[in-house]
Short mmCIF file of C-alpha atoms in Angstrom, two decimals:
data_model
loop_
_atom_site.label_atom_id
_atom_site.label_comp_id
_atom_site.label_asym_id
_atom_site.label_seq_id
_atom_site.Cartn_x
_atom_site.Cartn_y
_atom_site.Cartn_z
CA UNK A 1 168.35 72.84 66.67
CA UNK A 2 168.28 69.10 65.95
CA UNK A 3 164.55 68.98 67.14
CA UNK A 4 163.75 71.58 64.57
CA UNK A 5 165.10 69.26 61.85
CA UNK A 6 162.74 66.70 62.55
CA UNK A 7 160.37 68.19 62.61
CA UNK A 8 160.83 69.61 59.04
CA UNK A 9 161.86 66.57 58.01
CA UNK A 10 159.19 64.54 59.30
CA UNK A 11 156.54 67.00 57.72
CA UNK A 12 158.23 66.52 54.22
CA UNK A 13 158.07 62.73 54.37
CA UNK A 14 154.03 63.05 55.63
CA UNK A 15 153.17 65.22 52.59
CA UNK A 16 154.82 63.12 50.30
CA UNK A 17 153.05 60.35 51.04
CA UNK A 18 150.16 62.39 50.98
CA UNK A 19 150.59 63.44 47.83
CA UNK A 20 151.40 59.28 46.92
CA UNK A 21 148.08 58.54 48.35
CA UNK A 22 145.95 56.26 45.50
CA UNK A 23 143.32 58.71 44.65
CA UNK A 24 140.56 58.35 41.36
CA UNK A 25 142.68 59.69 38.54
CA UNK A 26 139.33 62.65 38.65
CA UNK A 27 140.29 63.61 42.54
CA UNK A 28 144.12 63.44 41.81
CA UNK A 29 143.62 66.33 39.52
CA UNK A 30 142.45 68.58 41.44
CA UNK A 31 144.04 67.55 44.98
CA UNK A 32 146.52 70.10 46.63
CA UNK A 33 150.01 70.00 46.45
CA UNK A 34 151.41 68.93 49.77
CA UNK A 35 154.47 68.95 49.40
CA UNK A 36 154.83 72.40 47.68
CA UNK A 37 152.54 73.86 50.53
CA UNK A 38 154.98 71.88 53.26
CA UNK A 39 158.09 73.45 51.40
CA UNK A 40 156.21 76.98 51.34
CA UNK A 41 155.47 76.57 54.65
CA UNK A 42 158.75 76.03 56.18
CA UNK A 43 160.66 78.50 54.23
CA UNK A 44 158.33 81.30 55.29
CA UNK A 45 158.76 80.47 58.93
CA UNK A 46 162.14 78.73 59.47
CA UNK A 47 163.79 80.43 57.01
CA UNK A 48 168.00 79.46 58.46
CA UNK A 49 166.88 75.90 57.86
CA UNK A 50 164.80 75.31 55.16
CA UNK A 51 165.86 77.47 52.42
CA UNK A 52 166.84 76.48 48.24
CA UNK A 53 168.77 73.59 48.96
CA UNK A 54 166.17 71.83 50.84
CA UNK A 55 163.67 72.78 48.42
CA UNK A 56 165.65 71.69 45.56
CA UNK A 57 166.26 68.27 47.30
CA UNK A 58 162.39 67.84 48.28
CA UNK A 59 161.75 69.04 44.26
CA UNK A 60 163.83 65.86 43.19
CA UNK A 61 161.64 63.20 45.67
CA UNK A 62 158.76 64.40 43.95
CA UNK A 63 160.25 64.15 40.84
CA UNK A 64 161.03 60.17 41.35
CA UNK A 65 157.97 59.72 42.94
CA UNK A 66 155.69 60.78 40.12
CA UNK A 67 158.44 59.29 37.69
CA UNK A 68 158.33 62.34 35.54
CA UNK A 69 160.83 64.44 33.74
CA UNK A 70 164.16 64.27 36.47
CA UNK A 71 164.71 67.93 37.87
CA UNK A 72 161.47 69.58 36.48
CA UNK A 73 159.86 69.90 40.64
CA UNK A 74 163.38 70.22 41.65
CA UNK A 75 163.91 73.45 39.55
CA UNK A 76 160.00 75.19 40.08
CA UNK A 77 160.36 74.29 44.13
CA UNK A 78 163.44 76.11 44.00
CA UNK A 79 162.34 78.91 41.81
CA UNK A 80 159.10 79.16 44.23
CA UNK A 81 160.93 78.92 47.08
CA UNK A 82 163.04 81.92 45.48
CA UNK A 83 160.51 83.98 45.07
CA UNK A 84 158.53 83.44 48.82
CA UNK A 85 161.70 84.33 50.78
CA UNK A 86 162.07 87.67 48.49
CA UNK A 87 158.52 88.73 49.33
CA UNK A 88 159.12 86.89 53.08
CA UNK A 89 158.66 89.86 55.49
CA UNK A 90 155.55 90.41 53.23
CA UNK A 91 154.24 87.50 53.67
CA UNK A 92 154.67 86.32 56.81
CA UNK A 93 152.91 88.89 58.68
CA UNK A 94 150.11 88.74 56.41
CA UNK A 95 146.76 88.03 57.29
CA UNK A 96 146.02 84.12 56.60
CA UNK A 97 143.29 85.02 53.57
CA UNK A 98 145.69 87.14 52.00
CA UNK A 99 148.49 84.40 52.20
CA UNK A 100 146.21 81.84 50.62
CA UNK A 101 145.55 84.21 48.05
CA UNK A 102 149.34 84.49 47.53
CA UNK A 103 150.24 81.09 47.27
CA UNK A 104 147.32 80.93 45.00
CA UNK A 105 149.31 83.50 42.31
CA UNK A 106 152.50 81.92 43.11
CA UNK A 107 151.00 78.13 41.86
CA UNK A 108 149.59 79.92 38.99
CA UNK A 109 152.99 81.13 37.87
CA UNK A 110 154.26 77.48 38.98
CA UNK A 111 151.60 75.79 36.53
CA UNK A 112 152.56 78.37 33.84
CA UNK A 113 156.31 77.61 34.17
CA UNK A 114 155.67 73.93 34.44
CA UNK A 115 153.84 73.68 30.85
CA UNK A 116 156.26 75.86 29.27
CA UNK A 117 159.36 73.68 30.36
CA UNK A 118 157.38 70.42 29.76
CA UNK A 119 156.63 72.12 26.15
CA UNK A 120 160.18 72.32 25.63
CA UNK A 121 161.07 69.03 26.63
CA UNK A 122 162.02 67.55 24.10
CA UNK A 123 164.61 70.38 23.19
CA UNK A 124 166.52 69.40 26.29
CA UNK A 125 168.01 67.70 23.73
CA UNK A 126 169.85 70.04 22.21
CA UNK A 127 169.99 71.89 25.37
CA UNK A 128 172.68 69.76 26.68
CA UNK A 129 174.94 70.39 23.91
CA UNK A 130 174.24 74.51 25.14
CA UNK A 131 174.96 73.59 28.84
CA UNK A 132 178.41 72.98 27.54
CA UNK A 133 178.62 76.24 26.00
CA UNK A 134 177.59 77.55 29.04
CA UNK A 135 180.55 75.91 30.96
CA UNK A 136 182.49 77.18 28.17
CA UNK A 137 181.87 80.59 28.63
CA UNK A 138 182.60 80.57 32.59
CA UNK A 139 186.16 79.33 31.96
CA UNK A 140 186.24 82.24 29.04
CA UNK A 141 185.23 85.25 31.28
CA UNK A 142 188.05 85.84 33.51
CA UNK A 143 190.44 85.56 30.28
CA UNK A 144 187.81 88.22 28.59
CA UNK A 145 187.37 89.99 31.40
CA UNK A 146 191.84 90.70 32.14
CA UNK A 147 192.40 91.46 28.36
CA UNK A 148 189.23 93.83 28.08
CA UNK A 149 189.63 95.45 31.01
CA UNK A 150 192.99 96.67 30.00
CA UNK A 151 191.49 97.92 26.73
CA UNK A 152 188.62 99.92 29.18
CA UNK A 153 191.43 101.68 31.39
CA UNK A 154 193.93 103.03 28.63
CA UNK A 155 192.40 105.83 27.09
CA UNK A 156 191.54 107.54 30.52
CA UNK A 157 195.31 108.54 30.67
CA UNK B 1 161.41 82.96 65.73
CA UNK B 2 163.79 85.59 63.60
CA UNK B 3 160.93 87.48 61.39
CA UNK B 4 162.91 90.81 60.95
CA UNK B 5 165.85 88.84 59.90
CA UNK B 6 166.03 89.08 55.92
CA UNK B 7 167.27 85.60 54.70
CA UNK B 8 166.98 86.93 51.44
CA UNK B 9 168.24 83.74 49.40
CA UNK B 10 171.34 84.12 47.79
CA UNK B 11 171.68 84.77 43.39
CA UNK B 12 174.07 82.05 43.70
CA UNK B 13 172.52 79.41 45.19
CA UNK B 14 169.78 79.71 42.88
CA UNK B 15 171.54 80.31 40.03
CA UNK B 16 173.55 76.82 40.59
CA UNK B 17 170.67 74.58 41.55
CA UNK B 18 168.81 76.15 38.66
CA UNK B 19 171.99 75.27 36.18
CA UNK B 20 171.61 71.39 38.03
CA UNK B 21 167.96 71.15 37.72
CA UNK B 22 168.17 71.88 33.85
CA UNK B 23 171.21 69.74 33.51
CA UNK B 24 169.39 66.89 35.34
CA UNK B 25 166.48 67.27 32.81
CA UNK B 26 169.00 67.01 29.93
CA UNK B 27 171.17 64.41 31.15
CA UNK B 28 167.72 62.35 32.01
CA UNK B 29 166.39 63.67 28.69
CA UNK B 30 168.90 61.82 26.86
CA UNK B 31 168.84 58.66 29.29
CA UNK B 32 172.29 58.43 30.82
CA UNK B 33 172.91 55.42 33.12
CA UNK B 34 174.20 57.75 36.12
CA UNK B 35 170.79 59.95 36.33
CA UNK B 36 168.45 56.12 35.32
CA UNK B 37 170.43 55.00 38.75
CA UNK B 38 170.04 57.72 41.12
CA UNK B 39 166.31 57.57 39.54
CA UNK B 40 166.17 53.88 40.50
CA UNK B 41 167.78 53.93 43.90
CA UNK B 42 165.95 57.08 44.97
CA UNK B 43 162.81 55.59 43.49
CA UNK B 44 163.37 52.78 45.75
CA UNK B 45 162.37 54.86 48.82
CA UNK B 46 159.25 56.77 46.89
CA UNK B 47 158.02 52.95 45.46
CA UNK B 48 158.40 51.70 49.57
CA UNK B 49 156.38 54.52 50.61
CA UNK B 50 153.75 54.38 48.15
CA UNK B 51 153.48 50.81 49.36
CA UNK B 52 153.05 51.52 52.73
CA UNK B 53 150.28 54.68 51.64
CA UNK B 54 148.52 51.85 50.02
CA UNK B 55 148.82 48.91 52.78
CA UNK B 56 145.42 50.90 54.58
CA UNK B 57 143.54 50.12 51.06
CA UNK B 58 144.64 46.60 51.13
CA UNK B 59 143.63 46.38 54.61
CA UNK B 60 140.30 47.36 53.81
CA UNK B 61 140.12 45.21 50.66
CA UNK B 62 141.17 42.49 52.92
CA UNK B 63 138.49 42.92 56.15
CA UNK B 64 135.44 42.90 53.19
CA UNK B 65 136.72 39.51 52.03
CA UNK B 66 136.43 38.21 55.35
CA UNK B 67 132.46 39.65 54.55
CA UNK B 68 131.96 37.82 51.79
CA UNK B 69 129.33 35.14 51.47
CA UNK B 70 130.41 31.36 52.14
CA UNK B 71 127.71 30.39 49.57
CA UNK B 72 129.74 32.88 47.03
CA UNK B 73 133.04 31.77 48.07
CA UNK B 74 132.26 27.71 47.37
CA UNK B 75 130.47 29.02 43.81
CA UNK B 76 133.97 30.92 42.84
CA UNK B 77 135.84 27.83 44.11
CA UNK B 78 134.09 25.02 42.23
CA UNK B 79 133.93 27.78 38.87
CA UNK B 80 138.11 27.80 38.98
CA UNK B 81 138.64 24.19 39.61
CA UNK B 82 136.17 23.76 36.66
CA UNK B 83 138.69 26.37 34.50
CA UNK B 84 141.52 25.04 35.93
CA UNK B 85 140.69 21.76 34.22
CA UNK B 86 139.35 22.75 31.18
CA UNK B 87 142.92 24.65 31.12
CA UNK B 88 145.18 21.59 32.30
CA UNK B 89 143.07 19.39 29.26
CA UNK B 90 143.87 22.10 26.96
CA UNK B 91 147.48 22.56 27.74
CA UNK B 92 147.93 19.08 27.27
CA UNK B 93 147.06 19.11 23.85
CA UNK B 94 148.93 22.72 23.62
CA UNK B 95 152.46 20.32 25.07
CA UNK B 96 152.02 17.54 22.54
CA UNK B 97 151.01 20.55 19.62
CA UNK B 98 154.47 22.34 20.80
CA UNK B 99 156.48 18.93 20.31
CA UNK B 100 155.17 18.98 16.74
CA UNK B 101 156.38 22.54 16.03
CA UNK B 102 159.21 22.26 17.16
CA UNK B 103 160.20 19.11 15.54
CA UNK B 104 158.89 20.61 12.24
CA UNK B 105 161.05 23.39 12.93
CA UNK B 106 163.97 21.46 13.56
CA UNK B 107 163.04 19.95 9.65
CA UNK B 108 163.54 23.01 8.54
CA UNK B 109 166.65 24.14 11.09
CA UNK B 110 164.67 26.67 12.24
CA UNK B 111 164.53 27.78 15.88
CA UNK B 112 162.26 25.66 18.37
CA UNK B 113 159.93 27.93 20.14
CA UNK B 114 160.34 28.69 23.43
CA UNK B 115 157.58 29.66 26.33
CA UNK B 116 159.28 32.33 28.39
CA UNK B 117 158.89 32.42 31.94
CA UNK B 118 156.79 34.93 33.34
CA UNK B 119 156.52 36.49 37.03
CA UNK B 120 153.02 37.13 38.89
CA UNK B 121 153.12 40.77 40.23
CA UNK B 122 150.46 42.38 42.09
CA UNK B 123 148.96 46.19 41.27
CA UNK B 124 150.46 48.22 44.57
CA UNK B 125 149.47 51.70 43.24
CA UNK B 126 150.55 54.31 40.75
CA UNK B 127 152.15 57.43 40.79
CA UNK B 128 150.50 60.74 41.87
CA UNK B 129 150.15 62.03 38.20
CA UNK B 130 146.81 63.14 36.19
CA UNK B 131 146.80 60.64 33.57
CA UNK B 132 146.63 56.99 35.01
CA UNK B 133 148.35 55.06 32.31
CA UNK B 134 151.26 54.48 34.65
CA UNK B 135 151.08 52.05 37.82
CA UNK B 136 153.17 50.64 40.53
CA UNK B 137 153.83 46.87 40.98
CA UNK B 138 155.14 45.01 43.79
CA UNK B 139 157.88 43.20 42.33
CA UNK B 140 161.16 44.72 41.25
CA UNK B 141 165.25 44.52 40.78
CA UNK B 142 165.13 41.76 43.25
CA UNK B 143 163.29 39.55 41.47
CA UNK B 144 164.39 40.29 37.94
CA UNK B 145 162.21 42.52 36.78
CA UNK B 146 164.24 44.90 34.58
CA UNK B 147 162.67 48.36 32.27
CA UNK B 148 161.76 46.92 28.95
CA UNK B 149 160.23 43.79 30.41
CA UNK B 150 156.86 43.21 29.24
CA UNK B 151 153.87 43.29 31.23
CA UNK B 152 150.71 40.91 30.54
CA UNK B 153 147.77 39.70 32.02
CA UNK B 154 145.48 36.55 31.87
CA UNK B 155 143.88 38.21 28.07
CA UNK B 156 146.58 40.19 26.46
CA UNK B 157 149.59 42.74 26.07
CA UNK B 158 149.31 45.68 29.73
CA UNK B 159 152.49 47.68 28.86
CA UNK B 160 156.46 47.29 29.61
CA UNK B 161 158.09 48.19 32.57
CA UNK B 162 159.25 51.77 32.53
CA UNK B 163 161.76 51.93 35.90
CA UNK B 164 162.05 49.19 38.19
CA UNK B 165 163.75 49.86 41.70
CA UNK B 166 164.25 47.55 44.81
CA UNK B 167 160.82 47.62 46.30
CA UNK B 168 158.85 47.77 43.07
CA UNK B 169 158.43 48.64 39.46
CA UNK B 170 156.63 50.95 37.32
CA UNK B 171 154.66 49.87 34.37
CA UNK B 172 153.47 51.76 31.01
CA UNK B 173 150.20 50.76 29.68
CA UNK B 174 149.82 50.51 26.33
CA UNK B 175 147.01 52.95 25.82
CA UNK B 176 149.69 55.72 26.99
CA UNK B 177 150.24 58.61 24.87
CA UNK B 178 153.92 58.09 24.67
CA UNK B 179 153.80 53.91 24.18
CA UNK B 180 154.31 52.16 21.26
CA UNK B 181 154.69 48.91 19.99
CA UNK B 182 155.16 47.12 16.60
CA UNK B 183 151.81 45.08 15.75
CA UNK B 184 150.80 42.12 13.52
CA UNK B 185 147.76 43.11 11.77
CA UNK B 186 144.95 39.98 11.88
CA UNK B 187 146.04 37.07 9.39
CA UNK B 188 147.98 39.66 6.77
CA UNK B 189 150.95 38.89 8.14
CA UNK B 190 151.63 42.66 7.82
CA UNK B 191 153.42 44.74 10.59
CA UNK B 192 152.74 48.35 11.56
CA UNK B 193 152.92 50.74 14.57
CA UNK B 194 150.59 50.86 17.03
CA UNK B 195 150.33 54.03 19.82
CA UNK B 196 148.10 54.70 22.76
CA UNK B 197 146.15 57.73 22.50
CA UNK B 198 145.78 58.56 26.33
CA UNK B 199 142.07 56.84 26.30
CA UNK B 200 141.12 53.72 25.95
CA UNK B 201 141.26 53.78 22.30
CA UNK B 202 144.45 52.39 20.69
CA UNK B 203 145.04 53.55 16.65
CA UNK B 204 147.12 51.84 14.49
CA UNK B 205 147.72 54.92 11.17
CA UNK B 206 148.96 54.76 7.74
CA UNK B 207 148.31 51.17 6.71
CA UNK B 208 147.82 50.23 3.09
CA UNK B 209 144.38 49.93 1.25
CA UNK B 210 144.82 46.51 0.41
CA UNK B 211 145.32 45.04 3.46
CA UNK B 212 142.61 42.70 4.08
CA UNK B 213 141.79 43.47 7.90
CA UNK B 214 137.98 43.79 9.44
CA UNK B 215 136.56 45.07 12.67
CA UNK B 216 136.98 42.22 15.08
CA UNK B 217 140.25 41.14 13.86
CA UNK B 218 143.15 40.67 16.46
CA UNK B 219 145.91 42.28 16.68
CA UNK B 220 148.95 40.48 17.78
CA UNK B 221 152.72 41.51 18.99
CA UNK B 222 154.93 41.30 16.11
CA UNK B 223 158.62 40.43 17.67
CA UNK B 224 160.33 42.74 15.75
CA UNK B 225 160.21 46.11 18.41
CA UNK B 226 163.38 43.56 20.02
CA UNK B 227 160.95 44.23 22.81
CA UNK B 228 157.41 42.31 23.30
CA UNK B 229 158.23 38.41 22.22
CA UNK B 230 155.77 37.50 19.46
CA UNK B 231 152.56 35.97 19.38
CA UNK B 232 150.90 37.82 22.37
CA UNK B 233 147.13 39.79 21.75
CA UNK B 234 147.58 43.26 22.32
CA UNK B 235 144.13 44.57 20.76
CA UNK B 236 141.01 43.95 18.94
CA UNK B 237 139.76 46.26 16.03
CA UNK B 238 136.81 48.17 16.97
CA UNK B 239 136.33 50.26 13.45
CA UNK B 240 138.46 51.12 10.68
CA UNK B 241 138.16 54.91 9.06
CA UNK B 242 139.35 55.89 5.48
CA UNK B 243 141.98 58.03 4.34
CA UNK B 244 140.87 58.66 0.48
CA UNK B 245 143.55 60.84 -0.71
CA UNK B 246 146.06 59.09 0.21
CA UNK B 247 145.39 55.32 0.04
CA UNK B 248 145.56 54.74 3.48
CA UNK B 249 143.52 53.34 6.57
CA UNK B 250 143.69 54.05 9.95
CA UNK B 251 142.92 51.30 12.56
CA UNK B 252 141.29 51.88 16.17
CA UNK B 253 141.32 48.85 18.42
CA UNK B 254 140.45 48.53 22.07
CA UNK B 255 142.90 46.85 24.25
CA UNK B 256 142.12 43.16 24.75
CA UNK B 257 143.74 43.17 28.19
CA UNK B 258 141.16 44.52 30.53
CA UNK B 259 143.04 47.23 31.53
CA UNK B 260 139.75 48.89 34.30
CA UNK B 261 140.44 46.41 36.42
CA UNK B 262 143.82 45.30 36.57
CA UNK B 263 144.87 43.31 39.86
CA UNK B 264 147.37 40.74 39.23
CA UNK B 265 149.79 41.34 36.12
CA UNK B 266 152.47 38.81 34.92
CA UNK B 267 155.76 39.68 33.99
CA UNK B 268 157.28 38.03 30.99
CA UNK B 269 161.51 38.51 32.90
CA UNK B 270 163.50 36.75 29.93
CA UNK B 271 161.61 37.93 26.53
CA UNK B 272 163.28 35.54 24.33
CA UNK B 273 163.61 37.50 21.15
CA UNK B 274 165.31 39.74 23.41
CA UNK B 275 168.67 38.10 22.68
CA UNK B 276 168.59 38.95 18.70
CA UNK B 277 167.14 42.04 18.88
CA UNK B 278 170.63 44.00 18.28
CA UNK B 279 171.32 42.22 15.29
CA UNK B 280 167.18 42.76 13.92
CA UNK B 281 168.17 46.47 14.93
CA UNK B 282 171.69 46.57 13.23
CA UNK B 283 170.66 45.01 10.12
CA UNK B 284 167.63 47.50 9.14
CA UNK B 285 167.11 50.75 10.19
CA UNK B 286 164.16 51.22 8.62
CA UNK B 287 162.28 48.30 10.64
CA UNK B 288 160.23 49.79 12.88
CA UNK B 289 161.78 50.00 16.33
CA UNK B 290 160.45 50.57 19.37
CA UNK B 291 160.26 53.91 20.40
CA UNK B 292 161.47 54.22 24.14
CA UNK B 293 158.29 55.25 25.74
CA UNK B 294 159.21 58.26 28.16
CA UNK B 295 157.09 60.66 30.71
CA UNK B 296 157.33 64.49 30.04
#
């Protein structure tokens, strides 16, 4: 059990600083994404261990290391990560083309998600005000919910 | 190996890192100190291990100096004790010129001026991002270096440090999209804005008609950004373009720092001005302020 966290953690830490390595800003481009591949990799085939949370936390290292917007790789890893171990026993047993060809859609989708939040950055703003709501509304439910449900049940006498 | 398991992932779980993700964004979004000091501490570990990536690099850089020519090595050494004189003589005559200031200052109870001290910092690497206007230095919290601290080298104005951790520090360029600083223009004694443009151009827009300003003219830091101490060249004009309509010209300048090649930077730890730059801030909001540069 233990051994298998080394090795997934050892992995992580090699394709970060992978992905750190100094490359000409025209390579750096275009070079894979280790890390995402690493995290892809592991959730597809040890599944108990490496599931949201570990994405989530190996999202945030990337995050500090490229000093960009805090929780933007935390929240796509996660959401990729989301979406391989739905489509799992798909993908797994797939054939290796057909599972580059899937990560290949999946890091589309990624990219696509990426510029949309990073278009809407400067909205987070205002979003924060929003999360409160959010909070807001979880504390309002179960009031909602007792007083509306007793509304739902009378007429069926 | 469990294959037929389904470990589908819980709605939960994802719904509550996705709620923490977007929070993070926010809370970082609008700069609060908890989020700047996980970013620093965690970015402690990333700046160490971008070190060691680059240590292999340095290596290399260091077995082709062992290469190089004797015959080129005495040239380079007799060239820099030549500059190092010719500097020494001049700063002589700059010591004896700063005496005078600041005694004409004092005439006039003005402030004397004072030479801040600056920190020499080499270029480790910078982070794994598409545009390269960010970099990584070697020198950080430990010795002083702070975000906001400006960032020079031997010619002119490099950038400000953007997040500085316990191994190293990050550093803004100037010719960053999301940089700007507040800019003397030539001999006017005019201030404006100047922002990077994500190349190597810099522009400087809406300044009036009758400014008397000419291609070649340098532009220097004005002071009043609270943030870059003035006096230091940031960028020379390269060509000035017409705005009819309005009665406005735009300036584009090219970085006098040579910002290609960038090996050693200095870091200027105590920017004097620093200390009134509240009050400049309090007392006019329309001066303008430096706009805290930040990454998308």
């Amino acid at each position: 059990m233990s051994s298998s966290w080394i090795a997934i953690v050892l992995t992580t830490l090699a394709a970060l600083a992978l992905s750190l390595l100094p490359l000409p800003p025209a390579i750096q481009a275009h070079a894979p994404q280790w890390l995402l591949l690493t995290v892809i990799f592991w959730a597809l085939y040890r599944p108990a261990q490496a599931g949201l949370v570990y994405a989530w936390i190996a999202g945030l290292l990337m995050d500090v290391a490229t000093n960009g917007l805090l929780g933007l790789h935390a929240l796509l890893f996660t959401l990729t990560v989301f979406g391989v171990l739905s489509l799992r026993q798909r993908f797994a047993v797939a054939a290796l083309l057909s599972q580059a060809l899937l990560i290949a859609g999946i890091s589309l989708l990624y990219l696509l998600i990426a510029l949309w939040v990073q278009g809407m950055a400067s909205d987070l703003l205002s979003m924060a005000s929003h999360l409160s709501r959010a909070i807001s509304n979880l504390a309002a439910w179960p009031v909602l919910y007792f007083l509306l449900s007793r509304l739902e049940r009378r007429p069926a006498h | 190996m469990a294959l037929f398991d389904s470990h589908r992932p819980g709605f939960n779980r994802l719904l509550v890192l996705v709620v923490l993700s977007i929070a993070l964004m926010s809370l970082d979004r609008i700069g609060t100190r908890w989020v700047d000091q996980m970013d620093s501490n965690v970015g402690g570990f990333t700046d160490g291990m971008a070190g060691l990536v680059n240590k292999p690099v340095e290596l290399a850089r260091g077995v082709g100096e062992w290469f190089t020519e004797r015959e080129r090595l005495i040239e380079e050494r007799r060239r820099l004790r030549e500059e190092n004189l010719l500097l020494r003589g001049q700063m002589q005559q700059h010591t004896s010129l700063t005496r005078d200031i600041d005694e004409l200052r004092e005439l006039l109870n003005g402030r004397p001026i004072e030479v801040p001290p600056v920190l020499l910092a080499r270029r480790i690497g910078h982070p794994p991002r598409s545009d390269d206007h960010l970099f990584t230095i070697n020198r950080g919290l430990g010795d002083d270096v702070r975000p906001g601290d400006p960032v020079i080298d031997a010619n002119g104005l490099v950038g400000q440090v953007l997040r500085s951790t316990r191994l190293g520090a990050t550093v803004i360029e100037i010719t960053s999209r999301d940089h700007m600083a507040s800019v003397l223009l030539g001999d006017s004694g005019r201030s404006a804005l100047m922002r990077g443009t994500g190349t190597a151009e810099l522009v400087v827009e809406r300044v009036p008609e009758r400014i008397r300003i000419k291609p070649g003219d340098t532009l220097t830091t004005s002071g009043i950004d609270g943030v870059f101490p003035r006096g230091y060249p940031v960028a020379r004009v390269t060509r000035i373009t017409t705005d009819r309509a309005q009665g406005f010209i735009r300036l584009h300048a090219e970085p006098v720092a040579d910002l290609e090649r960038l090996d050693h930077v200095l870091v200027i730890t105590e920017p004097p001005d620093r200390v009134e730059a509240p009050q400049a801030e309090g007392a006019s909001e329309s001066s303008p302020v430096e706009e805290r540069p930040d990454v998308e």
